[in-house]
XYZ file of C-alpha atoms in Angstrom:
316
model
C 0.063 -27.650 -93.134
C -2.571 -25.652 -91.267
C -5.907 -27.813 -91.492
C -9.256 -26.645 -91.784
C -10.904 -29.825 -89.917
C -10.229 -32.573 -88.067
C -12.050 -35.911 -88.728
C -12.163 -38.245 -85.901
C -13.618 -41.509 -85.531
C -15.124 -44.447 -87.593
C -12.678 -45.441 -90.740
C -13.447 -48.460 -92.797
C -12.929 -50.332 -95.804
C -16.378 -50.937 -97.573
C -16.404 -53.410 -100.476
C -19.476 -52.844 -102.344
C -21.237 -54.375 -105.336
C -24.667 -53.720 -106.933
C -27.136 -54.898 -108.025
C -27.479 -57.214 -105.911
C -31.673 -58.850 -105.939
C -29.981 -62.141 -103.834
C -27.976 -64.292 -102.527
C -27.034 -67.334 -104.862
C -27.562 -70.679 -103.119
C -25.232 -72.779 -102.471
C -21.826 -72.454 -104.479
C -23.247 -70.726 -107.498
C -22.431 -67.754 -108.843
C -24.622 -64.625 -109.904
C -22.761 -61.779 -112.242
C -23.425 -58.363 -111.312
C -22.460 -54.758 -112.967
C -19.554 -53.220 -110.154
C -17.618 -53.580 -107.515
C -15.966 -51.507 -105.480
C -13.668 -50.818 -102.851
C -13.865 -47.498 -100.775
C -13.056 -45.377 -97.521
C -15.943 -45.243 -95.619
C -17.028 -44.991 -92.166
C -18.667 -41.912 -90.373
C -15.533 -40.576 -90.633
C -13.742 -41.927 -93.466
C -16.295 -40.781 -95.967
C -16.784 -37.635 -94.646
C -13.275 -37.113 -94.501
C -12.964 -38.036 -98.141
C -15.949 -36.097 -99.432
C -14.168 -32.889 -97.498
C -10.852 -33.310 -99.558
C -13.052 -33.771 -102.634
C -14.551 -30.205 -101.216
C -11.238 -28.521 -101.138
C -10.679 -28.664 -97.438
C -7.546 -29.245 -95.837
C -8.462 -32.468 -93.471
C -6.861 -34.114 -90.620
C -7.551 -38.041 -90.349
C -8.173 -39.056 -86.776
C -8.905 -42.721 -86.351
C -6.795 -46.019 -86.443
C -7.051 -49.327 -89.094
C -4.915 -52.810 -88.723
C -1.698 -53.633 -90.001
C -2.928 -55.716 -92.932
C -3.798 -54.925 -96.653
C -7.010 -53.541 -95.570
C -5.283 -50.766 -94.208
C -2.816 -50.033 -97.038
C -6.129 -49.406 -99.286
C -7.304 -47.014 -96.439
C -4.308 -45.118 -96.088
C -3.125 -44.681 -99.324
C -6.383 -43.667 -100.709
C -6.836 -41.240 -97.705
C -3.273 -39.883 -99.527
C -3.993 -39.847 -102.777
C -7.128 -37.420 -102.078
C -4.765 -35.450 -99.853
C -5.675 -35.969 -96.545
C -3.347 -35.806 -93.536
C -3.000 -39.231 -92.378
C -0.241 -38.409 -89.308
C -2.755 -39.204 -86.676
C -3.998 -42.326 -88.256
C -3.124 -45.063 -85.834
C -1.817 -48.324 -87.452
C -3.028 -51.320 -84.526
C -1.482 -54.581 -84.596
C -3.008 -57.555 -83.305
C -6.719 -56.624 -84.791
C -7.743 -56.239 -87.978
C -9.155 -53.150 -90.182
C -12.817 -52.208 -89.684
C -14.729 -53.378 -92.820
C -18.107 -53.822 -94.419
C -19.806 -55.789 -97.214
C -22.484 -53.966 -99.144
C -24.774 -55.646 -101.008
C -26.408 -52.816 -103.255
C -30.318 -53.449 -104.030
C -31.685 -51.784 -107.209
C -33.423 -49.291 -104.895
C -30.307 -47.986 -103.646
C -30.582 -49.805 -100.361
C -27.678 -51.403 -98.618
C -28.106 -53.938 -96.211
C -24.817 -54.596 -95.096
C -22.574 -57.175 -93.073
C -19.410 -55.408 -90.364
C -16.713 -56.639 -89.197
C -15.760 -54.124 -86.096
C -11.846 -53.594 -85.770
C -9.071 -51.301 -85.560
C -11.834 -48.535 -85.072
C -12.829 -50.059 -81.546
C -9.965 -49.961 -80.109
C -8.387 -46.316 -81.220
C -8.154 -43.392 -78.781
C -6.698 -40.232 -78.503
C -4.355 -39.949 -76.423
C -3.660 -36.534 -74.394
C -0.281 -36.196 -76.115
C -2.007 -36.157 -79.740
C -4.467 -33.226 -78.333
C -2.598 -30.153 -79.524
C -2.234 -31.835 -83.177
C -6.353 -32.719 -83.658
C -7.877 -30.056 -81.930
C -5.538 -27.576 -83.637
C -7.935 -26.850 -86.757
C -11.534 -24.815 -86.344
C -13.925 -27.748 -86.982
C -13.762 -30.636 -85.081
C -15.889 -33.629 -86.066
C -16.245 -36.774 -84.276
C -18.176 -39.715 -86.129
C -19.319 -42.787 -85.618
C -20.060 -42.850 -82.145
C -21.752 -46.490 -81.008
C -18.820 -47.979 -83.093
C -15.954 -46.487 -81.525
C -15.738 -49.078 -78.211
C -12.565 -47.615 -76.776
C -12.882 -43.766 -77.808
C -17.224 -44.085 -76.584
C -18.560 -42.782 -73.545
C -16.239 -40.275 -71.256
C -13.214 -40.168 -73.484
C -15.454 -39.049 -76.212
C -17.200 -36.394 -73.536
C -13.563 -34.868 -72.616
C -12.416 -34.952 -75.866
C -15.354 -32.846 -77.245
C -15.050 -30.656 -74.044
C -11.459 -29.598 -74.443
C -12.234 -29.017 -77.963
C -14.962 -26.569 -76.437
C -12.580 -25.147 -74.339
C -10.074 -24.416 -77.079
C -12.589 -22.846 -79.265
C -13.747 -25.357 -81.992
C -16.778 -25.858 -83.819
C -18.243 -29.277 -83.049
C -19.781 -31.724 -85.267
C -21.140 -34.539 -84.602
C -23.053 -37.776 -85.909
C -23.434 -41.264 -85.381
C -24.124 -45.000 -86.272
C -26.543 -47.826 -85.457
C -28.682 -45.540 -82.835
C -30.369 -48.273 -80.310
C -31.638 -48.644 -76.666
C -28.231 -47.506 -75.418
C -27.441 -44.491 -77.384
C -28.902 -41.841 -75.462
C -26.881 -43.369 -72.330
C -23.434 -42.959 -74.601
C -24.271 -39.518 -75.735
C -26.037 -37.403 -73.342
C -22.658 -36.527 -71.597
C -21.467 -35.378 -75.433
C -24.541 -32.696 -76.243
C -23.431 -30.045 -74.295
C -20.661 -29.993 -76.332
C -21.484 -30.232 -79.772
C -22.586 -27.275 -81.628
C -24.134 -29.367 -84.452
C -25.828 -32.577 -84.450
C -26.256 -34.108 -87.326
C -27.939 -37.851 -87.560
C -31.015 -39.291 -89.726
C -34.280 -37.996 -88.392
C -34.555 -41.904 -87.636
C -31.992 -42.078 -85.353
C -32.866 -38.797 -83.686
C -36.331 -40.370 -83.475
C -35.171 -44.043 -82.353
C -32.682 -41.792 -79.403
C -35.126 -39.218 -78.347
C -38.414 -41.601 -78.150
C -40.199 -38.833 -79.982
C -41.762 -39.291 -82.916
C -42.203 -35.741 -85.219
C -39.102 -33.967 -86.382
C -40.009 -30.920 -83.466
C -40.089 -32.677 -80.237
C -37.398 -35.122 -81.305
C -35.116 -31.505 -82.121
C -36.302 -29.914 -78.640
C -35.811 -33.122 -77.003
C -31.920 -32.709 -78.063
C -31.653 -28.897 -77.720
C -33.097 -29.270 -74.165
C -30.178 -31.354 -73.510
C -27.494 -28.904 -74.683
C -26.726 -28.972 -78.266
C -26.807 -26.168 -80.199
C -27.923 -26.618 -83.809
C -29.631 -29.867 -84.513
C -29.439 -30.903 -88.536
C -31.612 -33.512 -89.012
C -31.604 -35.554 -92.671
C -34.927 -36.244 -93.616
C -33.942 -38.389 -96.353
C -36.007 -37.732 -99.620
C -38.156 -35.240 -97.695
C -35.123 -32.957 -97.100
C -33.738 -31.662 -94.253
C -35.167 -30.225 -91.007
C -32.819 -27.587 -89.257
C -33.535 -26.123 -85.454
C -31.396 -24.102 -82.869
C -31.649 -23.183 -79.804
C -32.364 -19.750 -80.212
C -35.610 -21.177 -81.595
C -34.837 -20.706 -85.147
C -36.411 -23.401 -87.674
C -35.641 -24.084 -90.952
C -36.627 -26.727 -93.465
C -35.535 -27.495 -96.801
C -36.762 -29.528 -99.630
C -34.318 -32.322 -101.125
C -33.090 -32.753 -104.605
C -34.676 -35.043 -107.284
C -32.705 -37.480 -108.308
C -32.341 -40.935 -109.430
C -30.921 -42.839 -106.676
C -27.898 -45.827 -107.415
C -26.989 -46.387 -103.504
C -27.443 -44.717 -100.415
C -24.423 -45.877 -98.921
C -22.329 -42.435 -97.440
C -25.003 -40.351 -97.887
C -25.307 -39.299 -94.295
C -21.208 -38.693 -93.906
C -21.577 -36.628 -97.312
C -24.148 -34.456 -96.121
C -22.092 -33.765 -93.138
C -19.213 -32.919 -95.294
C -21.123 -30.630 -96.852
C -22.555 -28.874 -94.131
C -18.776 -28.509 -92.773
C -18.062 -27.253 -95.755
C -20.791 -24.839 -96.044
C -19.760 -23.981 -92.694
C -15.772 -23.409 -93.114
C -17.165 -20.908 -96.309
C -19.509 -19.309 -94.132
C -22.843 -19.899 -96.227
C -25.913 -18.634 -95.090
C -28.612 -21.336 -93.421
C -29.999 -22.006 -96.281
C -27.801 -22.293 -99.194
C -25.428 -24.466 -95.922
C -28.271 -26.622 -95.692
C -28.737 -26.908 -99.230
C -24.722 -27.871 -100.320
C -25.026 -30.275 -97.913
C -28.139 -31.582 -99.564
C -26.501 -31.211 -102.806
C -23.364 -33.168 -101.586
C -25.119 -36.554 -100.363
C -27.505 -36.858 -103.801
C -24.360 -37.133 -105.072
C -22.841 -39.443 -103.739
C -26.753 -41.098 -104.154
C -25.965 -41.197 -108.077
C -23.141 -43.679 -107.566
C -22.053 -46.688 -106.206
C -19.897 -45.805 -102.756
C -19.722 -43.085 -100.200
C -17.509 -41.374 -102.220
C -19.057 -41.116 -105.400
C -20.460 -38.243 -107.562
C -18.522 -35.544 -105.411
C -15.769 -34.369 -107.371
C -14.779 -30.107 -106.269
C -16.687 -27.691 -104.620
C -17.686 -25.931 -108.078
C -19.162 -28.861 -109.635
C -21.116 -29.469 -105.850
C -21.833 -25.813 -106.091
C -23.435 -25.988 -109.596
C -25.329 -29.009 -108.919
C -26.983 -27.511 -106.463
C -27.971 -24.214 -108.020
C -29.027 -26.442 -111.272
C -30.717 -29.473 -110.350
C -34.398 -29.625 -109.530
C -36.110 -30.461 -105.919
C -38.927 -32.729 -104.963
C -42.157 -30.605 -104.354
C -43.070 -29.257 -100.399
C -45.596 -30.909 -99.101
């Protein structure tokens, strides 16, 4: 199979339920609408979302030898994903998160770190995931083996071969900017939360924080504004913003890894800026509508009419 991306990084199992307004004390029990099991991660639910997209994906990442992992691997299979570089560990278990959905959509969440720490890529596997176009690495900060320099040559021989690089990122704190700065001149498109870009950079409006970046070699920064859009700058200078959609949001779990499955999508189609920023938009309110990062994504045509059919919130 020729692929059209390869998906490397964070895979998890998230076990979700909503809605969720507390904890029961004690022993006692509280009954709530769903629960569900996904495959999630900052690569995991992009790499799902892309399937769902029509792409032909590559998974890149590793989960335990327990049941866990069956769930994540057969799942990755039934949506047609290549799983022949997913690494089965033993000895450690399979990354995985409890979501606790709030009726606002928001997630606070409890991780168990895992398989995904201790996964690399190894330089015999190199020909095999940096073989399609679009390379996308996600979930660095959570990737403890695969952080830091093996990350930086990994990204720079896919540079050297070609690729398009895309990148994001979890739990941004005082150490990011250490872990990454070695990455950006690599990575043609950056795509975190404008809070993480924010939390990294030290700057505080959506401009600086993007220059701050740019200055340090990345090409395209794609910055999710959450519901005030999405802020888009290069460094040729260009500058684009774009409203988000209105919607009524169910959880925001997988939001960011479905907006960055839509932007790779938009870019393997070769949109335009706009309508690419847009899909991608359209992609993560989505997966807002439902409970999981895979929800409300379901082909490229439905994505594609939501998009040119569903109303946005107002430009301030």
């Amino acid at each position: 199979m020729t692929h059209d991306v390869s998906v490397i990084g964070l895979y998890i199992l998230d076990v979700l339920g909503r809605p969720v307004d507390a904890i029961p004390p004690g022993g006692q029990v509280d009954f709530i609408e769903e629960i569900r099991l996904t495959v999630a991660g900052t690569a995991g639910g992009t790499v799902v979302d892309l399937a769902k997209l029509g792409l032909n994906c590559l998974a890149v990442g590793a989960v335990g030898e327990d049941e866990k992992a069956d769930f994540v691997l057969a799942t990755l299979q039934r949506f047609g994903v290549d799983t022949a570089e997913m690494q089965r560990l033993s000895g450690v278990p399979t990354s995985a998160t409890i979501l606790n959905i709030r009726r606002d959509g928001s997630r606070p969440a409890l991780h168990a770190r895992g398989a995904s720490d201790h996964f690399e890529v190894k330089d015999a596997a190199l020909d095999a995931v940096l073989a399609p176009p679009i390379v996308h690495l996600g979930g660095t900060g959570l990737l403890g083996k695969l952080d830091g320099e093996p990350s930086r040559r990994l990204l720079a021989e896919a540079k050297r071969r070609g690729r398009t690089v895309t990148f994001d990122l979890l739990g941004a704190n005082e150490g990011t900017l250490a872990l990454i700065e070695p990455l950006l001149p690599h990575i043609d498109y950056f795509m975190p939360s404008i809070e993480e870009a924010q939390a990294i950079s030290g700057v505080s409006d959506n401009r600086g924080a993007g220059r701050f970046f740019l200055d340090r070699g990345v090409r395209h920064c794609v910055f999710t504004l959450g519901g005030e859009g999405v802020s888009f700058m290069a460094a040729s200078g260009e500058a684009v913003t774009r409203p988000a959609f209105a919607i009524d949001v169910v959880d925001t779990t997988g939001c960011g890894d479905a907006f960055d499955a839509g932007f790779i999508a938009a870019l393997h189609h070769r949109m335009d800026l706009a309508t690419a920023l847009d899909f991608a938009q359209a992609s993560a309110a989505l997966v807002a509508t439902g409970l999981g990062s895979d929800a409300g994504i379901r082909s490229f045509a439905e994505t594609l009419a939501f998009m040119n059919e569903t109303p946005r919130h107002a430009v301030n």
